XYZ file of C-alpha atoms in Angstrom:
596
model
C 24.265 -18.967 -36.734
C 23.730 -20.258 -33.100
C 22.800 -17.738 -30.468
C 25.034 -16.871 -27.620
C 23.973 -17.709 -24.147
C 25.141 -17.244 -21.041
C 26.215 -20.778 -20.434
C 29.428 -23.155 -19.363
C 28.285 -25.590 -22.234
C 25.148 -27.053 -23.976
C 25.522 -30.271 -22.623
C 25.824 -29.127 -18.932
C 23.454 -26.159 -19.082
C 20.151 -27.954 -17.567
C 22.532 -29.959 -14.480
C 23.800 -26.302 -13.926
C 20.938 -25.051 -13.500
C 19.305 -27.289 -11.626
C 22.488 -27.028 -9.160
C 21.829 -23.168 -8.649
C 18.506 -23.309 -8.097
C 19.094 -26.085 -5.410
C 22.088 -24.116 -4.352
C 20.143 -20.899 -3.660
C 17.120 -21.991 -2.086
C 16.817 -24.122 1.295
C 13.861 -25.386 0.799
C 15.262 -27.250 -2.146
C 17.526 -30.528 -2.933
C 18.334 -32.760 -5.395
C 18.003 -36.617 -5.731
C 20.977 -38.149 -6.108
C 21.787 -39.875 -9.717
C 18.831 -37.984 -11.361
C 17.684 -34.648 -12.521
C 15.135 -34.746 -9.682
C 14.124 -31.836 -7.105
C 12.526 -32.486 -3.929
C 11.368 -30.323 -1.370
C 13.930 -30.401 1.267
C 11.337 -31.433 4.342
C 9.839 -34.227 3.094
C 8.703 -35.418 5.942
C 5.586 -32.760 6.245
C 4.238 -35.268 3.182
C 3.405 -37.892 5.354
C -0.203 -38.597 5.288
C -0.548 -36.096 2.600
C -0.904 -36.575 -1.240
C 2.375 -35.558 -2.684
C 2.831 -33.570 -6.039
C 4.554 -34.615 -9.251
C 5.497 -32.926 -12.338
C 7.867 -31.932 -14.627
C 8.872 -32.012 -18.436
C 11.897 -30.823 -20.610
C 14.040 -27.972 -19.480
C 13.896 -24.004 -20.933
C 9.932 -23.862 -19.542
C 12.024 -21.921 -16.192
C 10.713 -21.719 -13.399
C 9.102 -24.309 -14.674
C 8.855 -26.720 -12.856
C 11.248 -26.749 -10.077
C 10.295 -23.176 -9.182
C 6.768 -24.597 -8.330
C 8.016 -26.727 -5.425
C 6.790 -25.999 -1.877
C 4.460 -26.434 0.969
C 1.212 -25.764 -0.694
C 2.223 -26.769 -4.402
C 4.265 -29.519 -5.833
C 6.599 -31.836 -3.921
C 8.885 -32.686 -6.428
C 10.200 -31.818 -10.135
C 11.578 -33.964 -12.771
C 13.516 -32.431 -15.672
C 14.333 -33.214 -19.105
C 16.973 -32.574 -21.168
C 16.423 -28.688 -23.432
C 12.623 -29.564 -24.463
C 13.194 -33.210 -24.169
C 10.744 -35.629 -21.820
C 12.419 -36.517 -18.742
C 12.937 -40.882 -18.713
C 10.758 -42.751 -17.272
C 13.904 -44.025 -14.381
C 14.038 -40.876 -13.294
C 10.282 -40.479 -12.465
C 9.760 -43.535 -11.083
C 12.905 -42.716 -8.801
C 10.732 -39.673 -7.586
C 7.270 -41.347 -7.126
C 8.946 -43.943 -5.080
C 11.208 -40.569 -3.036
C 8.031 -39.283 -2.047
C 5.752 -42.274 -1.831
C 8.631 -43.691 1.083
C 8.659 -39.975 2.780
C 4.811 -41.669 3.595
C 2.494 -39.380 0.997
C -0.576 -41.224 0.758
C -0.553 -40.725 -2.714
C 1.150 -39.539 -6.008
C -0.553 -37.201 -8.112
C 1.156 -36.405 -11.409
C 0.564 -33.135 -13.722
C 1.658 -34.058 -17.060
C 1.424 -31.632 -19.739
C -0.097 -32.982 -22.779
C 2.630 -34.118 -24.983
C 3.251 -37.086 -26.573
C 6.664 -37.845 -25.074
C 5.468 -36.237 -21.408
C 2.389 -38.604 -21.431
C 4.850 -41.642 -22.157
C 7.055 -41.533 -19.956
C 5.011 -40.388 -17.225
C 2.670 -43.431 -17.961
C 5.018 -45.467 -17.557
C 6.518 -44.554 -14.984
C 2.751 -44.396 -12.636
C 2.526 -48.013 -14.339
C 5.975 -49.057 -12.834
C 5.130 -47.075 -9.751
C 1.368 -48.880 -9.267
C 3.181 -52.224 -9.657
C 4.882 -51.813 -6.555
C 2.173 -51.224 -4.576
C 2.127 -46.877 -5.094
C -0.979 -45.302 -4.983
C -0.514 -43.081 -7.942
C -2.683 -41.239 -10.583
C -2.311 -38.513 -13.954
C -3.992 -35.107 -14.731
C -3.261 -34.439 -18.125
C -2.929 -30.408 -18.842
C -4.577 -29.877 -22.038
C -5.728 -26.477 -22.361
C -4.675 -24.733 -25.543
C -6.773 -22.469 -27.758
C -5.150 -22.167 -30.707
C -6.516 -24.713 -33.169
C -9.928 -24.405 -34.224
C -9.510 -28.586 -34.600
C -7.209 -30.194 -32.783
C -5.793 -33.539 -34.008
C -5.788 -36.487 -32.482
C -3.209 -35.418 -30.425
C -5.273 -33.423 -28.875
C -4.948 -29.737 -27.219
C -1.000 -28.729 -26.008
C -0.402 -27.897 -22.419
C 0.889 -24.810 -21.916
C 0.761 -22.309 -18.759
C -2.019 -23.410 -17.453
C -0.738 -26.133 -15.824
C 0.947 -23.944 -13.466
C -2.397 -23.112 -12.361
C -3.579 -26.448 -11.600
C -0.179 -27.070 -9.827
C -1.265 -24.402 -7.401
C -4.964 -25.605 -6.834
C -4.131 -29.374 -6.623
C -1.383 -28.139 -3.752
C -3.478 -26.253 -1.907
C -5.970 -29.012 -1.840
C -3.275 -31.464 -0.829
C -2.297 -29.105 1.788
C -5.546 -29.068 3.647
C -5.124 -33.103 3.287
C -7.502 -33.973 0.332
C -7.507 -37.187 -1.174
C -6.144 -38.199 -4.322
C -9.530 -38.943 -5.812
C -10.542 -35.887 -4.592
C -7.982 -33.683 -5.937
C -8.253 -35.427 -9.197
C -11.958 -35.083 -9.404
C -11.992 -31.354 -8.281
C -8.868 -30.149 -11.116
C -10.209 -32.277 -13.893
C -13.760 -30.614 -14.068
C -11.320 -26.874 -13.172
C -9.905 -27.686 -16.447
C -12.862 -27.222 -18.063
C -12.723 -23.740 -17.619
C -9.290 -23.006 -18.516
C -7.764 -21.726 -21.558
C -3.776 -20.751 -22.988
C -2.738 -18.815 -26.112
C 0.541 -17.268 -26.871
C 2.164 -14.918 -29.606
C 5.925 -14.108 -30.430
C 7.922 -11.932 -31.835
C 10.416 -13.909 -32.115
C 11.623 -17.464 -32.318
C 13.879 -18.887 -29.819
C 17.110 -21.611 -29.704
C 17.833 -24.446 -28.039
C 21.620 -24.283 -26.616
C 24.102 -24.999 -29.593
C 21.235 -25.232 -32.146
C 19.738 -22.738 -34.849
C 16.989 -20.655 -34.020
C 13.681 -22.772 -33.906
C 11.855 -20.900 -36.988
C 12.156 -18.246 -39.188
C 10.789 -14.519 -38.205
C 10.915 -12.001 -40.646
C 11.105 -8.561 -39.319
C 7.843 -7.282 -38.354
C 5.681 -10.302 -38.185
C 4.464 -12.469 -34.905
C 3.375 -15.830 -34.350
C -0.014 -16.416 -33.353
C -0.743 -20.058 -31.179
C 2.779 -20.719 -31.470
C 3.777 -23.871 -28.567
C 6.409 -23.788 -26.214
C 9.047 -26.093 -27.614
C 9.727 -23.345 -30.364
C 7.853 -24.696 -32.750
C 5.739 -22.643 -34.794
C 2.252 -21.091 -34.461
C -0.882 -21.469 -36.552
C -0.529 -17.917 -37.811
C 1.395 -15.211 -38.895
C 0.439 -11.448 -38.813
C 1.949 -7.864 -38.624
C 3.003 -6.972 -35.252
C -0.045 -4.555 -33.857
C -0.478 -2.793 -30.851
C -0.810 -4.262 -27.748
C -4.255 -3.582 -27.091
C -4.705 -4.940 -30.489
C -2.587 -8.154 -30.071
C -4.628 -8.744 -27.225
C -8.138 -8.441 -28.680
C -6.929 -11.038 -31.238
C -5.897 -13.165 -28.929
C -9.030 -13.007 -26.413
C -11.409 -13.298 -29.430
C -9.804 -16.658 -30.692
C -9.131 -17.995 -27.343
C -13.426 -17.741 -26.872
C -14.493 -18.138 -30.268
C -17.758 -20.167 -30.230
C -16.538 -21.563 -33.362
C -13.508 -22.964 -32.391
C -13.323 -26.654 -31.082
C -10.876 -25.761 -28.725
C -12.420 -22.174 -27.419
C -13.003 -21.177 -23.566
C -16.609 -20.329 -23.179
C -16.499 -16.970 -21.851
C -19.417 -14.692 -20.808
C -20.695 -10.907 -19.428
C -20.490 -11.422 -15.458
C -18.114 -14.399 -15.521
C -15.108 -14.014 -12.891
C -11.494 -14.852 -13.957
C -7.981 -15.450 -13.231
C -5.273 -14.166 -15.545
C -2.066 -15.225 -16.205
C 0.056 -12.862 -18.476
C 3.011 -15.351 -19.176
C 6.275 -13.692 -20.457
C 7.836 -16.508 -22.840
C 11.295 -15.191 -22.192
C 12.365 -12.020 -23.648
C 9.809 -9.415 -23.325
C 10.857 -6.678 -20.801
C 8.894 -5.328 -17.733
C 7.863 -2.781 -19.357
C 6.262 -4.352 -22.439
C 4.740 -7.103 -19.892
C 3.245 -4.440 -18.078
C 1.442 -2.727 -20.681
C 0.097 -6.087 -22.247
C -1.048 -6.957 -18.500
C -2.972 -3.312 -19.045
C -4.791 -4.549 -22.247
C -5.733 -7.956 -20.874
C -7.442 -6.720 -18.090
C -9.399 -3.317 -20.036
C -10.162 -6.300 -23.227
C -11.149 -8.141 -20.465
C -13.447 -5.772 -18.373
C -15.016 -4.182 -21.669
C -17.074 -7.076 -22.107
C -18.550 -7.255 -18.747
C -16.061 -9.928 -17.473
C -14.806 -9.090 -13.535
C -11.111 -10.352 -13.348
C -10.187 -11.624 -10.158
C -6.738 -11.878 -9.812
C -3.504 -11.129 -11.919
C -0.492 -12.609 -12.344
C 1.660 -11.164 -14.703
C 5.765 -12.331 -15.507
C 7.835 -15.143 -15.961
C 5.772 -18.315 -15.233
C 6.443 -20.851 -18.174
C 8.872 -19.766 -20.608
C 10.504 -21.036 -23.889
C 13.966 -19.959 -23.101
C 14.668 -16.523 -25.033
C 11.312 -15.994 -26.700
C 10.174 -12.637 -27.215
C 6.675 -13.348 -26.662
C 3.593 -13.620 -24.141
C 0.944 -15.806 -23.456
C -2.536 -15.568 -21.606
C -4.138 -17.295 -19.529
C -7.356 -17.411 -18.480
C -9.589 -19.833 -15.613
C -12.918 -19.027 -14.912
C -12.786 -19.169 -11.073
C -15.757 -19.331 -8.294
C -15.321 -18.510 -4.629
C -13.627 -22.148 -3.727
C -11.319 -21.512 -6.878
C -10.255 -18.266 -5.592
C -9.395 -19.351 -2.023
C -7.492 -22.156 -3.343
C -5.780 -19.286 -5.510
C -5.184 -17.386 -2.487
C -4.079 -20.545 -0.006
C -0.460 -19.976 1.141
C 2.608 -21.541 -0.441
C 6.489 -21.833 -0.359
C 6.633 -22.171 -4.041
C 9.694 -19.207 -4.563
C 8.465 -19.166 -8.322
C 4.462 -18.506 -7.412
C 3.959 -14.442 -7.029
C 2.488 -12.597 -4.165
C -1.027 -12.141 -5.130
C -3.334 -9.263 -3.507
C -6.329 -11.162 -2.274
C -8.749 -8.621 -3.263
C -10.785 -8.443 -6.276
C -9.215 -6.062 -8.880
C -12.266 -5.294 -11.094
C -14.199 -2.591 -9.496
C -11.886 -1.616 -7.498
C -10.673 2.009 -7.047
C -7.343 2.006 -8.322
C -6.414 5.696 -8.983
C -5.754 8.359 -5.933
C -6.622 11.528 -6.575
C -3.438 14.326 -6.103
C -3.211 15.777 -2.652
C -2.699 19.252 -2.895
C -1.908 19.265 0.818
C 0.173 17.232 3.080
C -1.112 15.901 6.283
C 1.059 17.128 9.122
C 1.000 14.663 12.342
C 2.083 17.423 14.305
C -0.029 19.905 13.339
C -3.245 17.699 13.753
C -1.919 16.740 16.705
C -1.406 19.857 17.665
C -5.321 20.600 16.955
C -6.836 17.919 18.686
C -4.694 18.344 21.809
C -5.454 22.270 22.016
C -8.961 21.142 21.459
C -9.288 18.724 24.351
C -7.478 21.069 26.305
C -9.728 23.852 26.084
C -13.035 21.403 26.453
C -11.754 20.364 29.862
C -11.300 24.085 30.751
C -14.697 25.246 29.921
C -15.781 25.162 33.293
C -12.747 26.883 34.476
C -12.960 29.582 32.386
C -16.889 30.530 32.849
C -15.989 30.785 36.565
C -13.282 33.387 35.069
C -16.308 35.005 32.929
C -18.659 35.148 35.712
C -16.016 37.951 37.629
C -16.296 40.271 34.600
C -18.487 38.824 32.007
C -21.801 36.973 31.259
C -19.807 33.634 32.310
C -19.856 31.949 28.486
C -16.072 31.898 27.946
C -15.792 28.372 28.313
C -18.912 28.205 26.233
C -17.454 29.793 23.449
C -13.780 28.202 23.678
C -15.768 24.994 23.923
C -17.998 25.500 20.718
C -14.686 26.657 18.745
C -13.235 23.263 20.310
C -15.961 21.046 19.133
C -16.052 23.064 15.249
C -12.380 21.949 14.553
C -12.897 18.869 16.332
C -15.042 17.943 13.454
C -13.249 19.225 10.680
C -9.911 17.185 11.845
C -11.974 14.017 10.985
C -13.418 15.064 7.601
C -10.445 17.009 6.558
C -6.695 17.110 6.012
C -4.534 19.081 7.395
C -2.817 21.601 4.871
C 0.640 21.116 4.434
C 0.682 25.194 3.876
C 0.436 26.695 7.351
C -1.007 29.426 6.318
C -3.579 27.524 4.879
C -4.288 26.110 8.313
C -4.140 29.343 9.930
C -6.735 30.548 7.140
C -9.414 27.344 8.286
C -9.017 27.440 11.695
C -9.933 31.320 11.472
C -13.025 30.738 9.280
C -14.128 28.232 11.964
C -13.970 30.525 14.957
C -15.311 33.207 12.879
C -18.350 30.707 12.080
C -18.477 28.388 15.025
C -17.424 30.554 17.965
C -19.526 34.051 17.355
C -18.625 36.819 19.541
C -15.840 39.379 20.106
C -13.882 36.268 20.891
C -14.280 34.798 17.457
C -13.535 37.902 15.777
C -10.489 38.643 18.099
C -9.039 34.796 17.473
C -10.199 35.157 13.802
C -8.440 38.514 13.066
C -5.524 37.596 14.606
C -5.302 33.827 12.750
C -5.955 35.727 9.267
C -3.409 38.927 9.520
C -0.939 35.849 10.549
C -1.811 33.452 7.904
C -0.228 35.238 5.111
C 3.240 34.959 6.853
C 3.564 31.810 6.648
C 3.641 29.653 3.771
C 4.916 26.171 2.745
C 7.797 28.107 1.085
C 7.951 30.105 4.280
C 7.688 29.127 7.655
C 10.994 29.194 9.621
C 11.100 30.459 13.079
C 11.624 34.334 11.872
C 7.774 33.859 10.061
C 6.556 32.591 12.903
C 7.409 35.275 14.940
C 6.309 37.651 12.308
C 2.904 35.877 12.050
C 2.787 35.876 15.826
C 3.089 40.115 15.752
C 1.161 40.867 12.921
C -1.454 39.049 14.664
C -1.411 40.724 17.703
C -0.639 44.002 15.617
C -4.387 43.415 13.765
C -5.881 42.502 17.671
C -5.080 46.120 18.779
C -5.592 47.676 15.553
C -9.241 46.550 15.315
C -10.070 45.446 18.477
C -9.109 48.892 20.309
C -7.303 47.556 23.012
C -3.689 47.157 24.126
C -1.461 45.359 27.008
C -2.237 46.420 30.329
C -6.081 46.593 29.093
C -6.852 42.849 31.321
C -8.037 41.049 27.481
C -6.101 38.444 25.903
C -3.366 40.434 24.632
C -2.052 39.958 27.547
C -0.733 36.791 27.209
C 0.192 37.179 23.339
C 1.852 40.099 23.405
C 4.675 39.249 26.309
C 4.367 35.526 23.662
C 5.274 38.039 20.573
C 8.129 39.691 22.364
C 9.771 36.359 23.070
C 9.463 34.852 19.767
C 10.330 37.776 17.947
C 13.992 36.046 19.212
C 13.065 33.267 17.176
C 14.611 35.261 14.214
C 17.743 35.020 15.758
C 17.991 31.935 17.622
C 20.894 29.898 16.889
C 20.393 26.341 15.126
C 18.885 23.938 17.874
C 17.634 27.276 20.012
C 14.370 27.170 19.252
C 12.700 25.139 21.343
C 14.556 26.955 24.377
C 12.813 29.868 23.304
C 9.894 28.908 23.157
C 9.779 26.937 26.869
C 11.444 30.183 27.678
C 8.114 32.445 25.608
C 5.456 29.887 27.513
C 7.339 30.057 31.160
C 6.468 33.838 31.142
C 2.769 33.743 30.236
C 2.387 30.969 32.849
C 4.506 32.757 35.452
C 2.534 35.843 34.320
C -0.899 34.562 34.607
C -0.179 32.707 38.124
C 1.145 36.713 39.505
C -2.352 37.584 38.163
C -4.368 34.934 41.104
C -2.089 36.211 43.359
C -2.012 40.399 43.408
C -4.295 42.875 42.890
C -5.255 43.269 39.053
C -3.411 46.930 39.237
C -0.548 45.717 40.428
C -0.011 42.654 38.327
C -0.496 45.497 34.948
C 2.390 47.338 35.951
C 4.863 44.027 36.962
C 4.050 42.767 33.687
C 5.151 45.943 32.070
C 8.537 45.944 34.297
C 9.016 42.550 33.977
C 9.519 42.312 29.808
C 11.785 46.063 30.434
C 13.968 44.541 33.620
C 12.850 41.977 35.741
C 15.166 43.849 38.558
C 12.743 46.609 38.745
C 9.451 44.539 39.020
C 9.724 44.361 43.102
C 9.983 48.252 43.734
C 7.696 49.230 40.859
C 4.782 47.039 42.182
C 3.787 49.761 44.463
C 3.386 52.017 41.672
C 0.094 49.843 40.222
C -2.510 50.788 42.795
C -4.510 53.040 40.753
C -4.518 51.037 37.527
C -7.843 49.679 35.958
C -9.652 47.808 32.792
C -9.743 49.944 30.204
C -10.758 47.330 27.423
C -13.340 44.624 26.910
C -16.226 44.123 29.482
C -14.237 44.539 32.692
C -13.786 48.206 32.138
C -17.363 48.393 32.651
C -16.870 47.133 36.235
C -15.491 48.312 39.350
C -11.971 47.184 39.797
C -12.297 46.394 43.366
C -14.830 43.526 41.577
C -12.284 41.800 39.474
C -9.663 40.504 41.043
C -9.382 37.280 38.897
C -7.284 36.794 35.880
C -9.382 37.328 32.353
C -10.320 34.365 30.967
C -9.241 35.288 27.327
C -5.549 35.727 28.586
C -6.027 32.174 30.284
C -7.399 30.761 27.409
C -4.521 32.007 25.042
C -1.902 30.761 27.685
C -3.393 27.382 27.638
C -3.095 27.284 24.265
C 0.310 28.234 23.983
C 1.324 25.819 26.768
C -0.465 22.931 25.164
C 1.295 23.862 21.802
C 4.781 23.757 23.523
C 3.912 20.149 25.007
C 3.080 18.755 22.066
C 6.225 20.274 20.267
C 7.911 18.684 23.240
C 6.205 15.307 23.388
C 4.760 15.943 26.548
C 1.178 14.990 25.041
């Protein structure tokens, strides 16, 4: 019984398609009286040799999918696997020989009734003046000893239609072009299996398939192959079909070697889904690469088909530098794929799992805190110098320049508490001190609030006060003692609203958290060091009382860190720990806010 298809009628099928494909591309059009396609602008041919091929229908895209700037000009179809007359080709040699081409080039796939016609139609063409010549495609594998006839053309030709465009393109001549693909089809070669056959429109299937068996060599007019096997594997179809396609023995073998660079074309015939195509693509290239040949370039899907075949061919062209950039010129053709340009042997193809997720934010965050606190150095040894031995800056700066490095090396955890976790084993490492420890302790008793599961506003906060909490527990100090808890802990008590912030509040609090460490460290340059302890204190109970409490500070001192080791009526500057933290906190906020 026939096969359905998806048709209005068998006698209409190949003008109906040849109408949608026109219909849906405009770069396309058809010459009228004929089953002709030109490219729609041919007036870039002028001066240029113009492109000519074609054959029966079923091959889709085949030919008419191959027209465009950079491949062929023009496509001349045959009935269902029936040569296209001779009228009709001589109507488009003359189309595109009067649109001022130089020349006419035409790829003719080796068949008897292709080479006819087309011959006859150059001979017609050459009469009236035309410069016109023929590549014949001839590049199949399968017969050990071809017959007079000679070797089929099969999918190859679709290579040489993209080489002898390119070459046109850059404005080659037609002796040149025919010089330069003749000796590239030296060094290409097609074979193709099935699994099944196929039918032309209103006919009986083409052959016989019994269940389980595939056609080796088989041609694409549905007739038959040289061979018949058990369907294998693919990476065992593919073997077979690489080790008679280069088969010293064979007449009609590509001469393949170790080191030798290719281009493949994995050629579904019609019927084989993605999937399938895909993993026979995976063979080709691992047969391939397992005898030391480096493949190029890949093009694997629906190139030149025999209607509804389930089958695949390969295709394989040795290819040197000037082969590949041909490969790679640019073209309109809407049937040629998008090839990558780079080399696919050798190349590193698998990525290895990121167990983190780089945060923009949070490396942004980093690098801005760190360029921050380099520009301060200066700033805050002049702090030092009050109180201290005058390295502050020195030490901020060395922390600065330790994560600095790591940024570019590194990514940044997606877990914050993995961040927190680094950044603390830097400081602990890179920044040495009672300041390292300090920023370390605090960074570590924080990092375990937070987590990629958890870290909402509320574990912030908490992170924030057990921090602070670990600062004074270990550190032996508290607010009010002039260190940098100073500036955290008034931070703490204003992100501890975090928790409860309403959706969309959370920035406000935290312009609201930074606002008081700034406005506390600027009342710090501007009273006594007494006085500012005790407005501090008033100011996070009742900011009401902080005027007629300031009064009250006079006899308040350092009791923590080095500046309780020095007079008070010596340190009237701010400590440079607490200015340090509020920078950082203020940087933080401008980043969250875009402001850097």
């Amino acid at each position: 019984m026939t096969m359905k298809k998806l048709i209005n009628s068998a006698e209409s099928c190949v003008d109906d398609a040849l109408l949608g494909l026109v219909r849906a591309s405009g770069g396309l059009s058809l010459l009228k009286g004929h089953r002709v396609v030109l490219r729609s602008d041919l007036e870039n041919l002028k001066g240029k040799v113009a492109l000519l091929s074609g054959g029966g229908s079923g091959h889709e895209p085949a030919h008419a999918g191959y027209i465009g700037a950079g491949m062929l000009s023009a496509a001349v179809a045959g009935g269902v696997f029936a040569s296209p007359p001779p009228g009709s080709i001589l109507a488009a040699i003359l189309s595109l020989h009067n649109a001022g081409a130089s020349g006419v080039l035409l790829i003719v796939k080796n068949y008897t009734g292709d080479r006819l016609n087309f011959g006859l139609a150059a001979e017609q063409a050459r009469n009236q003046g035309v410069a016109v010549d023929m590549v014949i495609v001839a590049e199949d594998c399968a017969f050990d000893q071809p017959s007079k006839a000679g070797r089929r053309g099969l999918c190859g030709t679709v290579f040489i239609h993209k080489l002898a465009g390119a070459l046109a393109e850059e404005g080659c001549s037609l002796d040149q072009i025919v010089s330069k693909v003749t000796e590239i089809l030296k060094r290409i070669g097609t074979l193709g299996v099935s699994l099944s056959p196929c039918s032309v429109p209103g006919c009986l299937p083409s052959f016989d398939l019994p269940p389980g068996d595939m056609e080796v060599g088989l041609g694409i007019h549905g007739e038959p192959g040289i061979k018949r096997s058990k369907v294998a594997s693919a990476d065992e179809v593919v073997k077979t079909m690489i080790d008679h396609m280069t088969n010293p023995s064979s007449q009609s073998h590509l001469p393949l070697k170790s080191g030798d660079c290719v281009v493949v074309c994995v050629n579904n015939l019609g019927a084989l889904s993605c999937l399938e195509m895909a993993v026979v693509t995976r063979s080709a290239i691992i047969c391939l690469e397992s005898r030391g040949v480096v493949v190029a370039r890949v093009m694997s899907g629906l190139f030149m088909t025999s209607l509804e075949m389930a089958g695949v061919s390969l295709t394989l062209m040795r290819a040197d530098k000037e082969t590949l950039r041909l490969i790679d010129a640019k073209t309109t053709a809407p049937a040629w794929p998008n090839l990558s340009n780079v080399c696919l042997s050798g190349r590193s193809y698998i990525t290895e799992p990121q167990t983190t997720i780089k945060r923009p934010v949070m490396h942004k965050t980093l690098e801005k805190i760190c360029s921050t606190l380099l520009e301060k150095q200066e700033e805050l040894n002049s702090l030092d110098r009050a109180s201290g031995d005058g390295d502050c800056g020195n030490t901020h700066a060395q922390a600065a320049r330790a994560i600095q490095e790591w940024l570019q090396g590194h990514v940044v955890p997606g877990c914050p508490g993995k961040l927190l976790s680094v950044v603390a084993g830097l400081v602990q490492e890179k920044m040495g001190g009672s300041s390292g420890a300090l920023y370390s302790l605090f960074l570590t008793a924080a990092a375990g609030h937070v987590t990629e599961g958890r870290s909402n506003a509320a574990a912030w906060a908490t992170a924030m006060n057990a921090g602070t909490e670990a600062m004074k527990k270990y550190g032996g100090a508290a607010p009010g003692d002039r260190t940098m808890l100073d500036a955290l802990c008034p931070a703490v008590d204003e992100l501890i609203k975090l928790a409860t912030a309403p959706s969309g509040g959370h920035m406000a609090v935290l312009q609201s958290a930074v606002k008081v460490w700034c406005h506390l460290v600027l009342m710090w340059l501007h009273c006594s060091l007494s006085r500012f302890f005790y407005i501090m204190f008033l100011l996070l109970r009742s900011p009401q009382k902080a005027a007629s409490g300031a009064e009250a500070t006079r006899d308040l001192k350092a009791r923590a860190g080095r500046a309780s080791y020095i007079s008070p009526n010596l340190v009237s500057l701010p400590d440079p720990g607490a200015v340090a933290v509020a920078t950082i906190l203020k940087t933080i906020l401008e980043v969250l806010e875009g402001r850097k």
